[in-house]
Amino acid sequence: MVLSDEAEEPLVLPTTSYPPSSPRSKRRPTTNWFTTSRRRIVIYIGGAALVIFILHQAFGRRWTTSDPAWGMPPGPESAYGGPVVAGNQANPTDDCRPALGYPTIQEVTETWPLDRLQHMVDETKGYYARDYSLWLGWNNIRYIIEAGLLQAGLLNRTLIVPSFVYARQCEFGLDVCAAFVEMVNRGDAIGWDEWRQWPIEKQMGWKIPIGMMIDLNHLRETHAVVTMAEYLRLRGLSPDLEKGNGQWSDDTYKLHSRAIPNNRWDPSGVVRVEQQRSPFVLDESNPDSLAAFEARDRVKEKIEEMMQGHSQNVLDWEFVQQAIRSFGLDDDDIKIELFLRAGGFEVLHTYQGARGFDLIKSVVTPIKQVARMSEVHGIIDDFGSWTDEVVHLEGEVHLYRKPGNLRFTSVANLQFFTRTVLYNLRSLPEVSALADRVDQRMKERTDGRMWSAAHVRRGDFVTYGWTENSLEKHIEIVKKKLSRAPSVWNDIRNGQQAHTFDIPDAHLNPAMFEGQIPQNDDPFYIATDERDPAALDYIRSQGGVLIMDLLKPEDRNIVGWPLLITDILALAEQHVMARAAFFNGYAASSVAGGVLNLRAVNGWDPRTTNVE
Ligand SMILES: *[C@@H]1O[C@H](CO)[C@@H](O)[C@H](O)[C@H]1NC(C)=O
């Protein structure tokens, strides 16, 4: 088992080469590269590059034209960002749409004209830039963008996102994808040498416009956001200046930004939140307040003892709740909070990780935690008064952090972020339309019954050292997990009533009541990064159905050529798994976090989702 879907690349950012050296290394691959087969590929790529160049000249401008080719959604009326408030957000995504009748991806990715962008920016105090770790896979980039949207919103600033991300894999030959999308050597693009010893196909990446991964027009209904290319154009600079490694640079972008130093974010002794609350004030007319005030020293002693005993400066709520029972408070959360605050502690809101990790960064299970008030620092308090045009969060604050890279003192702000992630930042409509079609195709295989899905992460290390046995075992485990589907569903129908995840604007999926329950011998959907034909055949022999078995040409045409890129196919598969009546995934996988979020939006009962 791997810890992350990013396992093929360093999960921990290499300290030696971070930030990636600039000017970027021009070191060419060493000669052992040029074995006969490699040379053939290199020549291939040379040819492909020429094709790309020509195609780009001919059609590439389509991506960057500022002339809107079709109707834009109504412009946002409300102010962008600012200290965020609940309510007044867009309605939940209607994620169950018909498959046809959508504009093509090219049309969706048309950008806003400059004056419209400028108007959006003018309603904020300036820009918020981050150093994007573009060497990570899409799910992790998405987490970083989600967090950036939150932070920019809190600071009343316009978030700058990268204009492109790098996809890693092509479903077919390199030349096929190269005919449609710009191919780059990721080492050159990012300025890293780490990948140079890899096979050439693995060094290559695909430069994917960000507007193909997220629905920017929809996002702009609720958030002020520009791509780096748009930012540069707004400043009268060439979009070509954009750095390939996602890092902000004052020199390159010809502007003196104000940095939030990385070590000011959450060094030891700092628990980062959105905004500090005012401290406890005794209200003598309130008996609870008086009792809390009187108990303050004992509460302080008790909680301090727990924190020191566990070497933790943040404690889970259940834990504190238990301890506080000794003060005769039962489980009255409001009173407990009062006692904690009188004792110098703050109650924080965040999301549950899985298996003790914060890798999945899903926002569907809110939890409370407790920290020392003196250690709680708000970004609004610390950076909110800055008036500089660009505020730039230096380096990465991605790993080992809660979703959003911070915790919340206010439930309203937590819910604002939940909405951002679940409803505002979404994939292009075509991707969910394709998933609807795949849902139908699966039902054709199960006599109309609902179906189960599992994510089977294999990874390169398994592929290369692959043995028939380990895959057998892997599939056996997955089948066992999925075999629980019928009984879970029978319980839901006959026992405890169906309920949703604890998210804003939740609605139960009608299939919770109407769908036919999956049966044990039914075929099941497997999303996997495995591409070895023998391995795939084995999965099929066990009852697994793969995306490539289901897609007919007319289905592929819903999304079109972007489906050639494995990363985009994988995104579609997340939406497919979000339509399964039962899902099994890995807690340590960023894929599962995305699926979990989508399943919550789709209104499945949490019991149908097994992430462990
Ligand atoms: C955000 O900043 C803009 C521009 O300074 C200002 O007009 C607006 O009132 C601010 N919004 C909030 C919510 O503070």
XYZ file of C-alpha atoms and ligand atoms in Angstrom:
626
model
C 0.000 0.000 0.000
C 1.238 3.424 -0.835
C 0.613 6.516 1.187
C -0.542 8.665 -1.621
C -1.450 8.738 -5.240
C 1.540 10.938 -5.611
C 3.747 8.031 -4.681
C 5.452 8.010 -8.034
C 6.849 11.358 -7.081
C 8.316 12.534 -3.802
C 5.548 13.081 -1.290
C 7.899 15.101 0.848
C 9.210 17.996 -1.101
C 12.913 17.495 -1.692
C 14.634 20.139 0.373
C 17.720 20.270 -1.792
C 15.986 21.357 -4.946
C 13.081 23.275 -3.496
C 12.246 25.789 -4.662
C 13.319 24.368 -8.004
C 16.572 25.946 -9.027
C 16.353 28.942 -11.236
C 17.430 29.479 -13.919
C 16.077 26.106 -14.746
C 18.509 23.369 -15.458
C 19.240 22.777 -19.072
C 21.067 19.550 -18.407
C 20.406 17.100 -21.181
C 19.905 13.426 -20.535
C 23.090 11.415 -20.445
C 24.061 9.190 -23.336
C 22.822 5.915 -21.844
C 19.487 7.301 -22.868
C 20.200 6.687 -26.468
C 19.607 3.028 -26.723
C 18.040 2.160 -30.035
C 14.496 2.124 -28.748
C 14.951 5.331 -26.848
C 16.312 7.060 -29.898
C 13.247 6.047 -31.797
C 11.063 7.603 -29.146
C 13.130 10.749 -29.103
C 12.762 11.117 -32.841
C 9.094 10.463 -32.446
C 8.853 13.220 -29.908
C 10.759 15.597 -32.123
C 8.215 14.948 -34.839
C 5.376 15.233 -32.407
C 6.718 18.518 -31.113
C 6.686 19.860 -34.647
C 3.105 18.727 -35.040
C 2.195 20.419 -31.774
C 3.878 23.588 -32.847
C 1.943 23.657 -36.090
C -1.328 22.724 -34.413
C -0.724 25.277 -31.727
C -0.111 27.992 -34.272
C -3.206 26.972 -36.148
C -5.639 26.279 -33.347
C -3.920 27.007 -30.056
C -5.135 30.570 -29.904
C -8.564 29.215 -29.380
C -7.601 28.553 -25.775
C -6.444 32.032 -25.073
C -8.830 34.196 -26.990
C -10.498 36.751 -24.792
C -13.525 36.938 -26.990
C -16.397 35.084 -25.356
C -17.866 32.771 -27.926
C -21.005 31.882 -26.047
C -23.184 33.248 -23.312
C -21.462 33.778 -20.006
C -23.213 33.198 -16.737
C -24.579 36.396 -15.204
C -21.835 38.431 -13.608
C -21.445 38.156 -9.871
C -23.419 40.764 -8.004
C -22.087 40.162 -4.526
C -18.745 41.299 -3.204
C -15.941 38.819 -3.558
C -14.204 37.474 -0.553
C -13.868 39.484 2.597
C -14.345 37.853 5.940
C -16.593 35.136 4.754
C -20.162 34.617 5.767
C -22.455 31.687 5.424
C -25.448 31.805 3.162
C -25.816 33.666 -0.098
C -23.883 30.962 -1.923
C -24.711 29.311 -5.174
C -27.040 26.381 -4.992
C -25.626 22.877 -4.966
C -24.423 21.613 -8.248
C -27.029 19.666 -10.044
C -24.730 16.824 -10.711
C -27.220 14.582 -12.470
C -27.568 16.130 -15.858
C -28.368 14.739 -19.264
C -25.345 13.748 -21.249
C -25.883 15.742 -24.393
C -26.422 19.315 -25.384
C -23.359 20.791 -23.715
C -20.965 23.175 -25.326
C -17.665 21.559 -26.159
C -14.786 21.799 -23.730
C -13.141 24.379 -25.944
C -16.162 26.622 -25.608
C -16.349 26.212 -21.862
C -12.735 27.223 -21.423
C -13.178 30.560 -23.159
C -11.890 33.202 -20.835
C -13.471 36.408 -19.659
C -12.584 39.656 -21.415
C -10.057 41.827 -19.613
C -12.482 44.544 -18.571
C -14.721 42.017 -16.917
C -11.753 40.501 -15.100
C -10.582 43.946 -14.018
C -14.015 44.690 -12.615
C -13.848 41.488 -10.587
C -10.378 42.307 -9.286
C -11.421 45.868 -8.402
C -13.974 44.517 -5.991
C -11.142 43.014 -3.967
C -8.105 44.532 -2.281
C -5.613 43.015 -4.683
C -4.207 39.603 -5.462
C -3.275 36.534 -3.477
C -0.561 34.398 -5.013
C 0.764 31.031 -3.965
C 3.684 28.853 -4.947
C 1.884 25.989 -6.650
C 3.560 22.605 -6.481
C 2.897 21.826 -10.117
C 4.839 18.586 -9.920
C 1.984 17.053 -7.917
C -0.966 15.235 -9.444
C -4.335 16.835 -10.039
C -6.040 15.899 -6.780
C -3.320 17.542 -4.751
C -3.242 20.620 -6.975
C -6.980 20.811 -6.457
C -6.517 20.793 -2.660
C -4.029 23.632 -2.969
C -6.398 25.664 -5.147
C -9.265 25.017 -2.719
C -7.134 26.277 0.152
C -6.011 29.261 -1.930
C -9.626 30.185 -2.642
C -10.372 30.147 1.052
C -7.339 32.203 2.019
C -7.827 34.733 -0.778
C -11.508 35.029 0.170
C -10.663 35.636 3.826
C -8.204 38.362 2.849
C -10.627 39.892 0.333
C -8.204 39.252 -2.503
C -8.330 37.739 -5.983
C -6.650 34.357 -6.127
C -4.107 33.807 -8.893
C -4.146 30.187 -10.074
C -1.718 28.623 -12.544
C -2.921 28.763 -16.165
C -2.034 25.133 -16.652
C -1.269 21.937 -14.834
C 0.790 18.995 -15.977
C -0.971 15.737 -16.701
C 1.265 12.708 -16.537
C -0.025 10.054 -18.814
C -1.528 9.448 -22.228
C -3.970 6.571 -22.705
C -2.525 5.818 -26.130
C 0.841 6.454 -27.782
C 2.606 9.695 -26.945
C 2.127 10.847 -30.516
C -1.645 10.491 -30.262
C -1.904 12.831 -27.295
C 0.779 15.085 -28.757
C -1.464 15.704 -31.739
C -4.008 17.329 -29.432
C -2.245 18.794 -26.443
C 1.093 20.413 -25.732
C 3.644 17.893 -24.588
C 6.492 19.003 -22.356
C 9.393 17.372 -20.661
C 8.302 17.831 -17.069
C 11.887 18.078 -15.867
C 12.505 21.004 -18.207
C 9.163 22.612 -17.460
C 9.542 22.465 -13.709
C 13.304 22.707 -13.506
C 13.920 19.411 -11.806
C 16.410 16.697 -12.591
C 14.699 14.044 -10.491
C 12.864 12.516 -13.415
C 15.736 12.374 -15.877
C 16.632 8.759 -15.276
C 13.074 7.644 -15.897
C 11.850 6.145 -19.142
C 11.131 8.937 -21.569
C 7.353 8.385 -21.579
C 7.338 8.997 -17.850
C 9.331 12.194 -18.177
C 6.846 13.658 -20.544
C 3.845 15.557 -19.349
C 0.904 17.259 -20.922
C 0.288 20.906 -20.425
C -3.413 21.109 -19.643
C -5.140 24.497 -19.456
C -6.593 24.927 -15.965
C -9.942 25.694 -17.571
C -10.146 22.080 -18.663
C -9.811 20.833 -15.096
C -12.138 23.292 -13.374
C -15.190 25.232 -14.487
C -13.749 28.741 -14.094
C -16.915 30.508 -15.158
C -18.899 28.701 -12.488
C -16.199 29.356 -9.899
C -16.284 33.072 -10.663
C -19.915 33.267 -9.664
C -18.719 33.002 -6.058
C -14.959 33.610 -5.980
C -12.595 36.184 -7.379
C -9.995 34.217 -9.311
C -7.754 34.796 -12.308
C -5.257 32.582 -14.041
C -1.638 33.696 -14.074
C -1.936 34.369 -17.811
C -4.918 36.618 -17.161
C -3.081 38.360 -14.342
C -0.157 39.063 -16.661
C -2.450 40.380 -19.386
C -4.216 42.606 -16.870
C -0.799 44.057 -16.035
C 0.046 44.523 -19.714
C 2.656 41.771 -19.580
C 3.047 38.767 -21.835
C 1.313 35.595 -20.653
C 4.442 33.791 -21.864
C 6.224 35.053 -18.760
C 4.370 32.501 -16.636
C 6.843 30.252 -14.904
C 6.579 26.565 -15.651
C 7.067 25.512 -12.049
C 4.079 27.322 -10.531
C 6.256 29.495 -8.281
C 5.667 33.203 -7.812
C 8.646 35.369 -8.752
C 8.923 39.122 -8.130
C 11.653 39.326 -10.780
C 9.764 37.473 -13.467
C 6.482 39.204 -12.822
C 8.105 42.602 -12.311
C 6.331 43.439 -9.109
C 7.333 43.688 -5.497
C 4.920 41.400 -3.704
C 4.537 41.203 0.050
C 5.410 37.748 1.238
C 3.810 35.741 3.986
C 6.964 33.854 4.937
C 6.405 30.124 4.988
C 7.582 29.912 8.584
C 4.957 32.402 9.724
C 2.094 30.199 8.627
C 2.022 27.595 11.349
C 5.394 27.133 13.038
C 5.381 25.279 16.322
C 3.368 27.276 18.814
C 1.025 28.569 16.116
C -2.319 26.980 15.335
C -3.433 28.716 12.162
C -7.085 29.734 11.919
C -9.101 32.125 9.801
C -9.784 34.693 12.517
C -9.254 34.922 16.238
C -12.259 35.360 18.479
C -12.335 37.848 21.289
C -11.341 36.252 24.582
C -13.745 35.094 27.266
C -15.376 37.893 29.200
C -17.173 37.185 32.430
C -20.869 37.926 32.257
C -21.961 38.159 35.897
C -25.631 37.974 35.022
C -25.106 34.543 33.442
C -24.753 31.656 35.928
C -22.936 29.479 33.336
C -20.448 32.246 32.727
C -19.871 32.581 36.457
C -19.395 28.830 36.876
C -16.944 28.749 33.948
C -15.041 31.665 35.437
C -14.781 29.942 38.792
C -13.608 26.668 37.236
C -11.069 28.343 34.907
C -7.906 27.325 36.771
C -8.962 23.714 37.139
C -9.983 23.510 33.480
C -6.672 25.003 32.435
C -4.750 22.534 34.543
C -6.734 19.575 33.237
C -6.462 20.407 29.538
C -2.798 21.415 29.813
C -2.107 18.069 31.425
C -3.784 16.305 28.509
C -1.930 18.323 25.917
C 1.416 17.737 27.521
C 0.639 14.073 28.140
C 0.008 13.580 24.434
C 2.585 16.102 23.191
C -0.201 17.694 21.196
C -1.270 21.280 21.000
C -4.586 20.352 19.392
C -6.939 17.847 21.030
C -9.947 16.118 19.551
C -13.281 17.199 20.938
C -14.459 13.779 22.175
C -11.344 13.561 24.245
C -11.857 16.948 25.869
C -15.549 16.285 26.302
C -14.768 13.212 28.356
C -12.289 15.035 30.540
C -14.613 17.931 31.120
C -17.338 15.621 32.412
C -15.529 15.738 35.749
C -16.788 19.320 36.001
C -20.350 18.034 35.955
C -21.156 19.432 32.522
C -22.587 16.352 30.808
C -22.448 16.718 27.037
C -23.738 20.248 26.754
C -21.392 21.546 24.057
C -22.235 25.177 24.613
C -21.373 24.986 28.286
C -18.232 22.970 27.627
C -17.123 25.625 25.186
C -17.722 28.337 27.761
C -15.639 26.482 30.352
C -12.842 25.879 27.867
C -12.751 29.505 26.784
C -12.719 30.702 30.388
C -9.758 28.373 30.915
C -7.875 29.925 27.975
C -8.703 27.433 25.240
C -10.397 27.859 21.897
C -12.800 25.496 20.155
C -11.811 24.983 16.539
C -13.733 23.541 13.610
C -12.150 21.409 10.931
C -12.608 18.119 9.089
C -11.882 14.555 9.979
C -8.947 12.913 8.254
C -8.928 9.197 7.702
C -6.794 6.669 9.495
C -4.939 9.378 11.327
C -3.733 11.027 8.107
C -4.799 14.274 6.602
C -4.126 13.054 3.101
C -7.633 12.709 1.781
C -8.594 16.273 2.637
C -12.278 15.595 2.275
C -14.698 18.158 3.694
C -17.711 15.975 4.390
C -17.065 15.130 8.051
C -16.772 18.250 10.208
C -15.217 17.836 13.638
C -14.288 20.038 16.567
C -10.918 20.334 18.232
C -9.457 22.330 21.095
C -6.298 24.463 21.188
C -4.686 27.022 23.482
C -6.143 30.434 22.756
C -2.655 31.931 22.982
C -1.485 29.745 20.099
C -4.418 30.457 17.809
C -3.495 32.962 15.079
C -5.843 34.192 12.387
C -4.806 35.066 8.851
C -7.252 37.960 8.914
C -5.626 39.216 12.128
C -2.069 38.771 10.858
C -2.292 39.628 7.151
C -5.739 41.112 6.629
C -4.675 44.740 6.950
C -1.976 44.523 4.277
C -2.692 46.840 1.383
C -0.026 45.578 -1.051
C -1.206 44.747 -4.556
C 0.033 41.167 -4.350
C 0.298 39.154 -1.160
C 2.232 35.973 -1.741
C 2.215 32.940 0.517
C 5.737 31.617 0.224
C 6.477 27.955 -0.291
C 4.093 25.119 0.390
C 1.767 24.599 3.336
C 0.113 21.567 1.822
C 1.319 18.440 3.557
C 0.189 17.374 7.022
C -2.339 20.178 7.067
C -6.087 20.123 7.413
C -8.178 21.035 4.352
C -7.825 24.753 3.685
C -4.408 24.711 5.422
C -6.082 26.111 8.512
C -8.786 25.465 11.107
C -11.819 27.601 11.801
C -13.094 29.437 14.852
C -16.434 29.978 13.133
C -18.798 27.321 11.842
C -20.060 29.765 9.216
C -16.560 30.069 7.787
C -16.074 26.317 7.832
C -19.305 25.934 5.902
C -18.236 28.603 3.442
C -15.187 26.487 2.711
C -17.232 23.291 2.499
C -19.398 24.982 -0.124
C -16.373 26.202 -2.001
C -15.029 22.681 -2.259
C -18.290 20.853 -2.878
C -20.286 23.270 -4.984
C -18.179 26.129 -6.326
C -15.012 24.401 -7.510
C -16.254 21.770 -9.889
C -15.213 19.901 -12.980
C -16.514 20.798 -16.403
C -20.118 19.716 -16.980
C -19.035 17.279 -19.701
C -17.122 15.235 -17.188
C -20.166 14.637 -15.015
C -22.284 14.124 -18.128
C -19.920 11.343 -19.144
C -20.182 9.838 -15.671
C -23.976 9.809 -16.016
C -23.565 7.855 -19.225
C -21.199 5.387 -17.586
C -23.742 4.936 -14.803
C -26.277 3.921 -17.468
C -23.752 1.588 -19.096
C -23.085 -0.109 -15.761
C -26.802 -0.592 -15.207
C -26.992 -2.269 -18.605
C -24.638 -4.861 -17.108
C -26.589 -5.379 -13.886
C -30.161 -5.697 -15.217
C -30.837 -2.161 -14.060
C -29.634 -2.670 -10.513
C -27.443 -0.142 -8.748
C -23.789 -1.141 -8.764
C -20.655 -1.023 -6.623
C -17.270 0.480 -7.387
C -13.772 0.258 -6.010
C -10.605 2.184 -6.593
C -7.764 -0.252 -7.120
C -4.549 1.641 -6.830
C -1.659 -0.269 -8.317
C 1.095 2.191 -9.029
C 4.289 1.849 -10.948
C 6.169 0.001 -8.284
C 3.560 -2.724 -8.433
C 3.526 -2.707 -12.211
C 7.229 -3.260 -12.513
C 7.550 -5.827 -9.752
C 4.132 -7.155 -10.487
C 3.218 -10.761 -9.762
C -0.014 -12.490 -10.561
C -0.370 -13.375 -6.897
C -0.387 -9.896 -5.482
C -3.027 -8.724 -7.902
C -5.116 -11.773 -7.064
C -4.863 -10.928 -3.414
C -5.623 -7.322 -4.074
C -8.780 -8.132 -6.035
C -9.813 -10.716 -3.495
C -9.703 -8.090 -0.743
C -11.627 -5.617 -2.867
C -14.302 -8.217 -3.706
C -14.693 -8.968 -0.056
C -15.219 -5.301 0.736
C -17.731 -4.913 -2.061
C -19.611 -8.021 -1.001
C -20.934 -5.989 1.936
C -23.003 -3.831 -0.416
C -26.240 -5.891 -0.370
C -26.379 -6.148 3.415
C -25.528 -2.474 3.921
C -28.345 -1.613 1.540
C -30.775 -3.980 3.199
C -29.984 -2.323 6.515
C -30.642 1.089 5.036
C -33.953 -0.013 3.571
C -35.127 -1.985 6.585
C -33.324 -0.489 9.525
C -31.963 2.909 10.395
C -33.245 5.481 7.950
C -31.090 6.887 5.208
C -29.197 10.065 6.025
C -26.722 12.330 4.276
C -23.219 13.450 5.108
C -23.079 16.458 7.423
C -22.701 19.074 4.695
C -24.564 22.287 3.866
C -27.493 21.933 1.445
C -27.375 18.151 1.632
C -30.116 16.266 -0.162
C -30.633 12.522 -0.225
C -30.182 10.820 -3.560
C -33.596 9.513 -4.706
C -31.860 6.200 -5.424
C -31.533 5.791 -1.662
C -35.233 4.903 -1.738
C -35.890 3.778 -5.278
C -32.817 2.051 -6.677
C -32.654 -1.719 -6.901
C -30.154 -3.087 -4.416
C -26.910 -4.507 -5.853
C -26.571 -8.286 -5.736
C -23.489 -10.233 -4.856
C -22.844 -11.765 -8.267
C -23.235 -8.460 -10.058
C -20.330 -7.084 -12.034
C -18.599 -4.197 -10.232
C -16.781 -1.131 -11.450
C -13.025 -0.918 -10.964
C -11.099 2.308 -11.399
C -7.427 1.557 -11.615
C -4.159 2.991 -12.818
C -3.194 -0.517 -13.896
C -2.672 -0.709 -17.660
C -1.016 -4.105 -18.074
C -3.354 -6.020 -20.416
C -2.922 -9.315 -18.542
C -3.699 -7.649 -15.233
C -6.756 -5.965 -16.685
C -7.949 -9.297 -18.060
C -7.568 -10.802 -14.631
C -9.672 -8.027 -13.105
C -12.329 -8.677 -15.754
C -12.254 -12.402 -15.064
C -13.140 -11.610 -11.456
C -16.208 -9.607 -12.393
C -14.534 -6.210 -12.628
C -15.699 -3.790 -15.295
C -13.298 -1.118 -16.483
C -13.982 2.273 -17.963
C -12.553 1.219 -21.326
C -14.984 -1.698 -21.430
C -17.919 0.630 -21.042
C -17.128 3.612 -23.204
C -18.549 3.636 -26.700
C -17.370 6.207 -29.214
C -20.445 8.369 -28.688
C -19.715 8.341 -24.954
C -16.110 9.414 -25.438
C -17.342 12.218 -27.634
C -19.172 13.762 -24.689
C -15.764 14.880 -23.443
C -13.827 14.497 -26.682
C -10.073 14.344 -27.139
C -9.189 15.368 -23.559
C -10.169 11.814 -22.571
C -6.971 10.679 -24.266
C -5.168 12.076 -21.258
C -5.202 9.503 -18.458
C -5.388 12.187 -15.777
C -8.619 13.527 -17.270
C -10.022 10.033 -17.702
C -9.166 9.472 -14.033
C -11.064 12.637 -13.118
C -14.089 11.299 -14.998
C -13.684 8.037 -13.092
C -13.933 9.900 -9.801
C -17.314 11.150 -10.960
C -18.234 7.610 -11.996
C -17.356 6.241 -8.549
C -19.454 9.037 -7.075
C -22.454 7.431 -8.794
C -21.912 3.937 -7.431
C -24.351 2.681 -4.829
C -21.401 1.389 -2.829
C -17.812 2.547 -2.909
C -14.586 1.200 -1.510
C -11.429 3.325 -1.517
C -8.199 3.988 0.339
C -7.981 6.457 3.158
C -4.438 7.309 2.168
C -5.367 8.230 -1.357
C -6.107 11.679 -2.672
C -8.444 10.045 -5.209
C -10.697 8.805 -2.402
C -10.991 12.299 -0.910
C -12.337 13.622 -4.192
C -14.754 10.714 -4.538
C -15.928 11.152 -0.957
C -16.719 14.826 -1.589
C -18.620 14.017 -4.776
C -20.548 11.206 -3.105
C -21.629 13.574 -0.348
C -22.866 16.041 -2.978
C -24.699 13.230 -4.747
C -26.565 12.475 -1.550
C -25.441 8.935 -0.762
C -25.766 7.696 2.782
C -22.320 7.627 4.478
C -22.778 3.892 5.076
C -22.464 3.277 1.339
C -18.983 4.754 1.318
C -16.170 2.693 2.719
C -12.896 4.587 2.882
C -10.257 2.912 5.002
C -13.057 44.168 -0.408
O -12.239 45.164 -0.937
C -12.918 46.077 -1.776
C -11.882 46.978 -2.416
O -11.071 47.567 -1.461
C -13.944 46.839 -0.957
O -14.652 47.730 -1.783
C -14.897 45.823 -0.341
O -15.816 46.474 0.491
C -14.143 44.768 0.430
N -15.081 43.735 0.808
C -15.199 43.338 2.043
C -16.205 42.276 2.268
O -14.537 43.792 2.939
